[in-house]
Short mmCIF file of C-alpha atoms in Angstrom, two decimals:
data_model
loop_
_atom_site.label_atom_id
_atom_site.label_comp_id
_atom_site.label_asym_id
_atom_site.label_seq_id
_atom_site.Cartn_x
_atom_site.Cartn_y
_atom_site.Cartn_z
CA MET A 1 -92.12 3.41 102.72
CA ALA A 2 -95.08 1.35 101.43
CA HIS A 3 -95.62 -1.96 103.14
CA GLN A 4 -97.02 -4.95 101.32
CA ALA A 5 -100.07 -6.74 102.67
CA HIS A 6 -98.92 -10.21 101.57
CA ALA A 7 -96.07 -12.59 102.32
CA TYR A 8 -94.77 -12.91 98.78
CA HIS A 9 -91.65 -11.37 97.28
CA MET A 10 -92.11 -8.74 94.59
CA VAL A 11 -88.51 -8.46 93.41
CA ASP A 12 -86.72 -5.24 92.49
CA PRO A 13 -85.93 -5.08 88.76
CA SER A 14 -82.42 -6.37 88.11
CA PRO A 15 -80.22 -6.64 85.02
CA TRP A 16 -78.99 -10.20 85.63
CA PRO A 17 -81.61 -12.11 83.60
CA LEU A 18 -80.65 -9.98 80.60
CA THR A 19 -76.91 -10.41 81.06
CA GLY A 20 -77.46 -14.14 81.62
CA ALA A 21 -79.47 -14.45 78.41
CA ILE A 22 -76.82 -12.56 76.44
CA SER A 23 -74.10 -14.74 77.94
CA ALA A 24 -76.01 -17.83 76.72
CA LEU A 25 -76.18 -16.28 73.24
CA LEU A 26 -72.47 -15.52 73.33
CA MET A 27 -71.55 -18.99 74.53
CA THR A 28 -73.60 -20.81 71.90
CA SER A 29 -72.46 -18.57 69.03
CA GLY A 30 -68.98 -18.77 70.50
CA LEU A 31 -69.08 -22.56 70.24
CA ALA A 32 -70.15 -22.22 66.61
CA THR A 33 -67.38 -19.75 65.74
CA TRP A 34 -64.86 -21.95 67.56
CA PHE A 35 -65.86 -25.02 65.56
CA VAL A 36 -65.97 -23.22 62.22
CA TYR A 37 -63.37 -20.44 62.43
CA LYS A 38 -61.19 -21.74 65.30
CA THR A 39 -61.54 -18.40 67.17
CA THR A 40 -62.37 -18.44 70.88
CA THR A 41 -63.06 -14.75 71.55
CA LEU A 42 -66.85 -15.05 71.66
CA LEU A 43 -66.74 -18.20 73.77
CA PHE A 44 -64.34 -16.61 76.25
CA LEU A 45 -66.44 -13.43 76.41
CA GLY A 46 -69.60 -15.47 76.95
CA THR A 47 -68.06 -17.53 79.75
CA THR A 48 -66.78 -14.40 81.52
CA LEU A 49 -70.21 -12.82 81.27
CA LEU A 50 -71.81 -16.03 82.59
CA LEU A 51 -69.51 -16.07 85.63
CA LEU A 52 -70.18 -12.39 86.33
CA THR A 53 -73.94 -12.96 86.05
CA MET A 54 -73.89 -16.00 88.34
CA PHE A 55 -71.84 -14.17 90.98
CA GLN A 56 -74.01 -11.06 90.99
CA TRP A 57 -77.38 -12.82 90.71
CA TRP A 58 -76.73 -15.26 93.56
CA ARG A 59 -75.20 -12.48 95.65
CA LEU A 60 -78.45 -10.60 95.04
CA ILE A 61 -80.52 -13.56 96.28
CA ILE A 62 -78.42 -13.74 99.46
CA ARG A 63 -79.02 -10.03 100.02
CA GLU A 64 -82.77 -10.39 99.46
CA SER A 65 -83.09 -13.39 101.76
CA THR A 66 -80.50 -13.21 104.56
CA PHE A 67 -80.16 -9.42 104.72
CA GLN A 68 -83.65 -8.22 103.76
CA GLY A 69 -85.75 -11.12 105.04
CA HIS A 70 -87.86 -11.60 101.92
CA HIS A 71 -87.78 -15.40 102.02
CA THR A 72 -90.88 -15.98 104.11
CA THR A 73 -92.41 -19.46 104.42
CA PRO A 74 -94.61 -19.20 101.29
CA VAL A 75 -91.64 -17.83 99.32
CA GLN A 76 -89.46 -20.69 100.52
CA LYS A 77 -92.17 -23.17 99.57
CA GLY A 78 -92.17 -21.74 96.04
CA LEU A 79 -88.39 -22.02 95.86
CA ARG A 80 -88.58 -25.64 96.98
CA TYR A 81 -91.15 -26.43 94.29
CA GLY A 82 -88.89 -24.69 91.79
CA MET A 83 -85.83 -26.74 92.68
CA VAL A 84 -87.81 -29.99 92.65
CA LEU A 85 -89.23 -29.17 89.21
CA PHE A 86 -85.78 -28.26 87.91
CA ILE A 87 -84.27 -31.53 89.14
CA THR A 88 -87.21 -33.41 87.61
CA SER A 89 -86.49 -31.77 84.25
CA GLU A 90 -82.86 -32.89 84.57
CA VAL A 91 -84.03 -36.43 85.28
CA PHE A 92 -85.91 -36.39 81.99
CA PHE A 93 -82.82 -35.01 80.27
CA PHE A 94 -80.90 -38.09 81.40
CA ILE A 95 -83.80 -40.41 80.57
CA GLY A 96 -83.23 -39.41 76.95
CA PHE A 97 -79.64 -40.62 77.02
CA PHE A 98 -80.54 -43.85 78.80
CA TRP A 99 -83.23 -44.39 76.15
CA ALA A 100 -80.62 -43.99 73.43
CA PHE A 101 -78.30 -46.44 75.19
CA TYR A 102 -80.94 -49.13 75.67
CA HIS A 103 -82.30 -48.64 72.16
CA SER A 104 -78.90 -49.47 70.69
CA SER A 105 -77.78 -52.09 73.18
CA LEU A 106 -80.90 -54.24 73.70
CA ALA A 107 -81.10 -55.19 70.02
CA PRO A 108 -77.59 -54.62 68.64
CA ALA A 109 -77.50 -53.95 64.90
CA ILE A 110 -75.85 -56.37 62.50
CA GLU A 111 -73.26 -53.69 61.72
CA LEU A 112 -72.06 -53.98 65.32
CA GLY A 113 -71.71 -57.73 65.00
CA GLY A 114 -75.12 -58.37 66.52
CA LEU A 115 -73.74 -58.20 70.03
CA TRP A 116 -73.11 -55.72 72.86
CA PRO A 117 -70.44 -54.51 73.48
CA PRO A 118 -69.98 -54.26 69.71
CA THR A 119 -67.20 -56.16 67.95
CA GLY A 120 -63.86 -54.46 68.41
CA ILE A 121 -64.84 -52.55 71.58
CA THR A 122 -62.98 -53.34 74.80
CA PRO A 123 -65.22 -51.99 77.56
CA LEU A 124 -63.79 -50.72 80.85
CA ASP A 125 -63.70 -53.26 83.67
CA PRO A 126 -66.63 -52.29 85.90
CA PHE A 127 -64.88 -53.63 89.00
CA GLU A 128 -61.83 -51.37 88.70
CA VAL A 129 -61.95 -47.54 88.71
CA PRO A 130 -65.71 -47.39 87.97
CA LEU A 131 -66.38 -49.27 91.22
CA LEU A 132 -64.26 -46.75 93.16
CA ASN A 133 -66.20 -44.08 91.32
CA THR A 134 -69.36 -45.63 92.77
CA ALA A 135 -68.06 -45.69 96.34
CA VAL A 136 -67.09 -42.00 96.10
CA PRO A 137 -70.57 -40.55 95.38
CA LEU A 138 -72.10 -42.91 97.93
CA ALA A 139 -69.65 -41.65 100.57
CA SER A 140 -70.33 -38.05 99.58
CA GLY A 141 -74.04 -38.71 100.06
CA VAL A 142 -73.23 -39.65 103.63
CA THR A 143 -71.04 -36.57 104.19
CA VAL A 144 -73.64 -34.18 102.77
CA THR A 145 -76.29 -35.72 105.06
CA TRP A 146 -73.88 -35.32 107.97
CA ALA A 147 -73.43 -31.66 106.97
CA HIS A 148 -77.19 -31.18 106.87
CA HIS A 149 -77.73 -32.60 110.33
CA SER A 150 -74.85 -30.50 111.67
CA ILE A 151 -76.40 -27.33 110.26
CA MET A 152 -79.78 -28.26 111.74
CA GLU A 153 -78.16 -28.79 115.13
CA GLY A 154 -76.19 -25.55 114.91
CA ALA A 155 -72.90 -27.46 115.00
CA ARG A 156 -70.79 -25.05 113.01
CA LYS A 157 -67.43 -26.82 112.84
CA PRO A 158 -68.72 -30.34 111.95
CA ALA A 159 -70.91 -28.73 109.28
CA LEU A 160 -67.88 -27.01 107.80
CA GLN A 161 -65.80 -30.19 107.93
CA SER A 162 -68.45 -32.44 106.38
CA LEU A 163 -69.33 -29.94 103.65
CA THR A 164 -65.64 -29.58 102.79
CA LEU A 165 -65.33 -33.38 102.66
CA THR A 166 -68.30 -33.51 100.29
CA VAL A 167 -66.61 -31.01 97.97
CA LEU A 168 -63.32 -32.94 98.13
CA LEU A 169 -65.07 -36.21 97.24
CA GLY A 170 -66.73 -34.48 94.31
CA LEU A 171 -63.37 -33.23 93.06
CA TYR A 172 -61.89 -36.69 93.56
CA PHE A 173 -64.64 -38.23 91.42
CA THR A 174 -64.02 -35.69 88.65
CA ALA A 175 -60.28 -36.35 88.72
CA LEU A 176 -60.80 -40.13 88.56
CA GLN A 177 -63.24 -39.83 85.65
CA ALA A 178 -60.88 -37.52 83.79
CA MET A 179 -58.15 -40.11 84.18
CA GLU A 180 -60.51 -42.87 82.97
CA TYR A 181 -61.46 -40.79 79.94
CA TYR A 182 -57.80 -40.31 79.07
CA GLU A 183 -56.97 -44.01 79.48
CA ALA A 184 -60.09 -45.43 77.80
CA PRO A 185 -59.38 -47.78 74.86
CA PHE A 186 -62.31 -46.33 72.90
CA THR A 187 -63.37 -42.80 71.94
CA LEU A 188 -66.51 -40.77 71.23
CA ALA A 189 -66.03 -41.59 67.55
CA ASP A 190 -66.19 -45.36 68.11
CA GLY A 191 -69.68 -45.91 66.80
CA VAL A 192 -72.79 -46.01 68.92
CA TYR A 193 -70.97 -47.53 71.92
CA GLY A 194 -68.52 -44.65 72.17
CA CYS A 195 -71.29 -42.16 71.52
CA THR A 196 -73.73 -43.40 74.17
CA PHE A 197 -70.94 -43.96 76.68
CA PHE A 198 -69.28 -40.57 76.44
CA VAL A 199 -72.43 -38.48 75.99
CA ALA A 200 -74.17 -40.06 79.01
CA THR A 201 -71.12 -40.13 81.29
CA GLY A 202 -69.92 -36.78 79.95
CA PHE A 203 -73.15 -34.97 80.80
CA HIS A 204 -73.10 -36.71 84.16
CA GLY A 205 -69.56 -35.44 84.73
CA LEU A 206 -70.68 -31.92 83.88
CA HIS A 207 -73.43 -32.25 86.47
CA VAL A 208 -70.91 -33.46 89.05
CA ILE A 209 -68.87 -30.31 88.40
CA ILE A 210 -72.01 -28.17 88.76
CA GLY A 211 -72.96 -29.96 92.00
CA THR A 212 -69.46 -29.64 93.43
CA THR A 213 -69.44 -25.91 92.59
CA PHE A 214 -72.87 -25.50 94.21
CA SER A 215 -71.63 -27.19 97.39
CA MET A 216 -68.41 -25.16 97.34
CA VAL A 217 -70.43 -21.96 97.06
CA CYS A 218 -72.47 -23.08 100.11
CA LEU A 219 -69.27 -23.02 102.16
CA LEU A 220 -69.17 -19.21 101.85
CA PRO A 221 -72.56 -18.35 103.40
CA HIS A 222 -71.97 -21.04 106.01
CA THR A 223 -68.70 -19.53 107.22
CA HIS A 224 -70.34 -16.10 107.32
CA TYR A 225 -73.12 -17.27 109.63
CA HIS A 226 -75.87 -16.98 107.00
CA PHE A 227 -77.44 -20.39 107.62
CA THR A 228 -79.71 -20.84 110.63
CA SER A 229 -80.67 -24.22 111.99
CA ASN A 230 -84.13 -24.11 110.44
CA HIS A 231 -83.61 -21.84 107.43
CA HIS A 232 -80.86 -22.84 105.02
CA PHE A 233 -82.60 -23.43 101.73
CA GLY A 234 -79.49 -22.79 99.61
CA PHE A 235 -77.82 -25.71 101.31
CA ASP A 236 -80.95 -27.89 100.99
CA ALA A 237 -81.06 -27.21 97.25
CA ALA A 238 -77.35 -28.09 96.90
CA ALA A 239 -77.84 -31.30 98.87
CA TRP A 240 -80.86 -32.37 96.79
CA TYR A 241 -78.92 -31.70 93.58
CA TRP A 242 -75.97 -33.66 94.89
CA HIS A 243 -78.11 -36.70 95.76
CA PHE A 244 -79.65 -36.54 92.27
CA VAL A 245 -76.18 -36.55 90.69
CA ALA A 246 -75.16 -39.58 92.80
CA VAL A 247 -78.32 -41.49 91.86
CA VAL A 248 -77.75 -40.81 88.14
CA TRP A 249 -74.28 -42.28 88.53
CA LEU A 250 -75.72 -45.44 90.10
CA PHE A 251 -78.00 -45.89 87.08
CA LEU A 252 -75.09 -45.17 84.72
CA TYR A 253 -72.87 -47.66 86.48
CA ILE A 254 -75.44 -50.45 86.53
CA SER A 255 -76.62 -49.91 82.93
CA ILE A 256 -73.61 -48.81 80.93
CA TYR A 257 -70.61 -50.02 82.91
CA TRP A 258 -71.91 -53.28 84.37
CA TRP A 259 -74.78 -54.61 82.24
CA GLY A 260 -73.27 -53.01 79.11
CA SER A 261 -70.02 -54.92 79.41
CA MET B 1 -39.52 -29.74 128.39
CA TYR B 2 -43.05 -30.96 127.78
CA ARG B 3 -44.40 -28.03 129.78
CA HIS B 4 -42.80 -25.65 127.25
CA ILE B 5 -44.31 -27.49 124.32
CA HIS B 6 -47.66 -27.53 126.09
CA ALA B 7 -47.41 -23.78 126.74
CA LEU B 8 -46.48 -23.15 123.09
CA GLN B 9 -49.46 -25.22 122.02
CA GLN B 10 -51.76 -23.14 124.23
CA VAL B 11 -50.41 -19.86 122.84
CA ALA B 12 -50.69 -21.08 119.24
CA ARG B 13 -54.21 -22.35 119.81
CA ARG B 14 -55.31 -19.11 121.43
CA THR B 15 -53.68 -16.97 118.72
CA ILE B 16 -55.17 -18.97 115.88
CA SER B 17 -58.63 -19.16 117.41
CA SER B 18 -58.66 -15.45 118.30
CA SER B 19 -57.51 -14.41 114.80
CA VAL B 20 -60.16 -16.67 113.28
CA ARG B 21 -62.75 -15.09 115.52
CA ARG B 22 -61.61 -11.64 114.42
CA GLN B 23 -61.86 -12.53 110.71
CA LEU B 24 -65.10 -14.48 110.76
CA ASP B 25 -67.31 -12.59 113.16
CA ASN B 26 -71.03 -12.73 112.64
CA LYS B 27 -71.55 -9.61 110.53
CA VAL B 28 -75.06 -10.54 109.41
CA GLN B 29 -76.72 -7.84 111.54
CA ASN B 30 -74.53 -5.11 110.02
CA LYS B 31 -75.40 -6.32 106.53
CA GLN B 32 -79.07 -6.44 107.44
CA LYS B 33 -78.93 -2.81 108.53
CA LEU B 34 -77.12 -1.78 105.32
CA PHE B 35 -79.51 -3.54 102.98
CA GLN B 36 -82.68 -2.51 104.78
CA GLU B 37 -81.85 1.21 104.65
CA ASP B 38 -84.72 3.11 103.09
CA ASN B 39 -82.74 4.93 100.36
CA GLY B 40 -84.54 3.77 97.20
CA ILE B 41 -81.41 2.11 95.78
CA PRO B 42 -82.17 -1.23 94.08
CA VAL B 43 -80.70 -4.28 95.80
CA HIS B 44 -78.11 -5.03 93.15
CA LEU B 45 -76.51 -1.62 93.73
CA LYS B 46 -77.18 -1.25 97.46
CA GLY B 47 -73.84 -2.62 98.60
CA GLY B 48 -71.82 0.41 97.57
CA VAL B 49 -69.46 1.65 94.87
CA SER B 50 -68.05 -1.78 94.01
CA ASP B 51 -71.57 -2.88 93.08
CA ALA B 52 -71.88 -0.07 90.56
CA LEU B 53 -68.42 -0.74 89.10
CA LEU B 54 -69.09 -4.43 88.67
CA TYR B 55 -72.53 -3.70 87.19
CA ARG B 56 -71.08 -1.25 84.67
CA THR B 57 -68.36 -3.71 83.64
CA THR B 58 -70.92 -6.49 83.19
CA MET B 59 -73.26 -4.28 81.18
CA MET B 60 -70.43 -3.07 78.98
CA LEU B 61 -69.42 -6.67 78.24
CA THR B 62 -73.08 -7.49 77.52
CA VAL B 63 -73.50 -4.68 75.00
CA VAL B 64 -70.12 -5.23 73.34
CA GLY B 65 -70.74 -8.98 73.25
CA ALA B 66 -74.20 -8.65 71.71
CA GLY B 67 -72.81 -6.30 69.08
CA TYR B 68 -69.94 -8.67 68.34
CA VAL B 69 -72.33 -11.60 67.86
CA VAL B 70 -74.38 -9.60 65.35
CA TYR B 71 -71.17 -8.69 63.51
CA GLU B 72 -70.00 -12.32 63.39
CA LEU B 73 -73.43 -13.51 62.23
CA VAL B 74 -73.53 -10.93 59.42
CA LYS B 75 -69.98 -11.90 58.46
CA ALA B 76 -70.92 -15.56 58.39
CA ALA B 77 -74.12 -14.95 56.45
CA PHE B 78 -72.54 -12.73 53.77
CA PRO B 79 -69.09 -14.19 53.02
CA ARG B 80 -66.78 -11.61 51.50
CA ASN B 81 -64.61 -13.97 49.42
CA LYS B 82 -65.28 -13.38 45.75
CA THR B 83 -62.98 -15.69 43.77
#
């Protein structure tokens, strides 16, 4: 067996990038066929393929790292850079929506009545459910930090408990937001207020679901003894992502819910 | 009476903790041996038969899906209603 003379990871060819790309094609065309023809076959097929790809690709990474030892220090450094750059790109994604919100709300058009919130819009009270929805991500930031310190200290049970709590808080946030969406006196179609509100908070909600799933998936390797006290990058990445999601909410709350009311 | 409850608690605790230990043993070393075997199999298939089955299912869905998208696109681009 040939041995490499460097510390980097030359991966075996795998089919998952292809299946992932096709699943993206299927999901986007599926959305189009759903909107136009009301059929959901393509969308369903695309989602199934996406889930299969995610499962097999991330299982592959666990095999390459935990079981084959390919994640040396330089490799881990590259992965860290990668995650940081990805989160940075997401920050810019949200900056776009905040830009749209401030563009419309700082100088409200005459068609809105020249004021913000526009005439006819009853905004949500920022000191009711939205305030609870601020306490929840802040608390989950504490629990995920607790989980991190537990993992670093090799404290298996506290790590499991705190990570589970983090996931539960994430699910609680999603449930509360879903309820708020249902009860809101305005909709996505209610002019620029409804649009900026639901697009910004909606994409944030999607990211909460992604972050919760990421943390939930971390429970599996943890219970199977994959994380060591100084090498647990999967968990680090999940924790960074989770903090990012919480910070976006803080900005959303202050700008759209509080200042925007 | 409390001694009985205490004894029951001990038994339950020992049973639960021993069954948990049986289910969630540290199997990382076994997996490391399996995946480091020098048999030329690529990592995504190295876990066994279930790997190959899942791979084949995924690939089949990929091919069928890609074909279906092309079909739908052609259908959408060349509408067949001639009224």
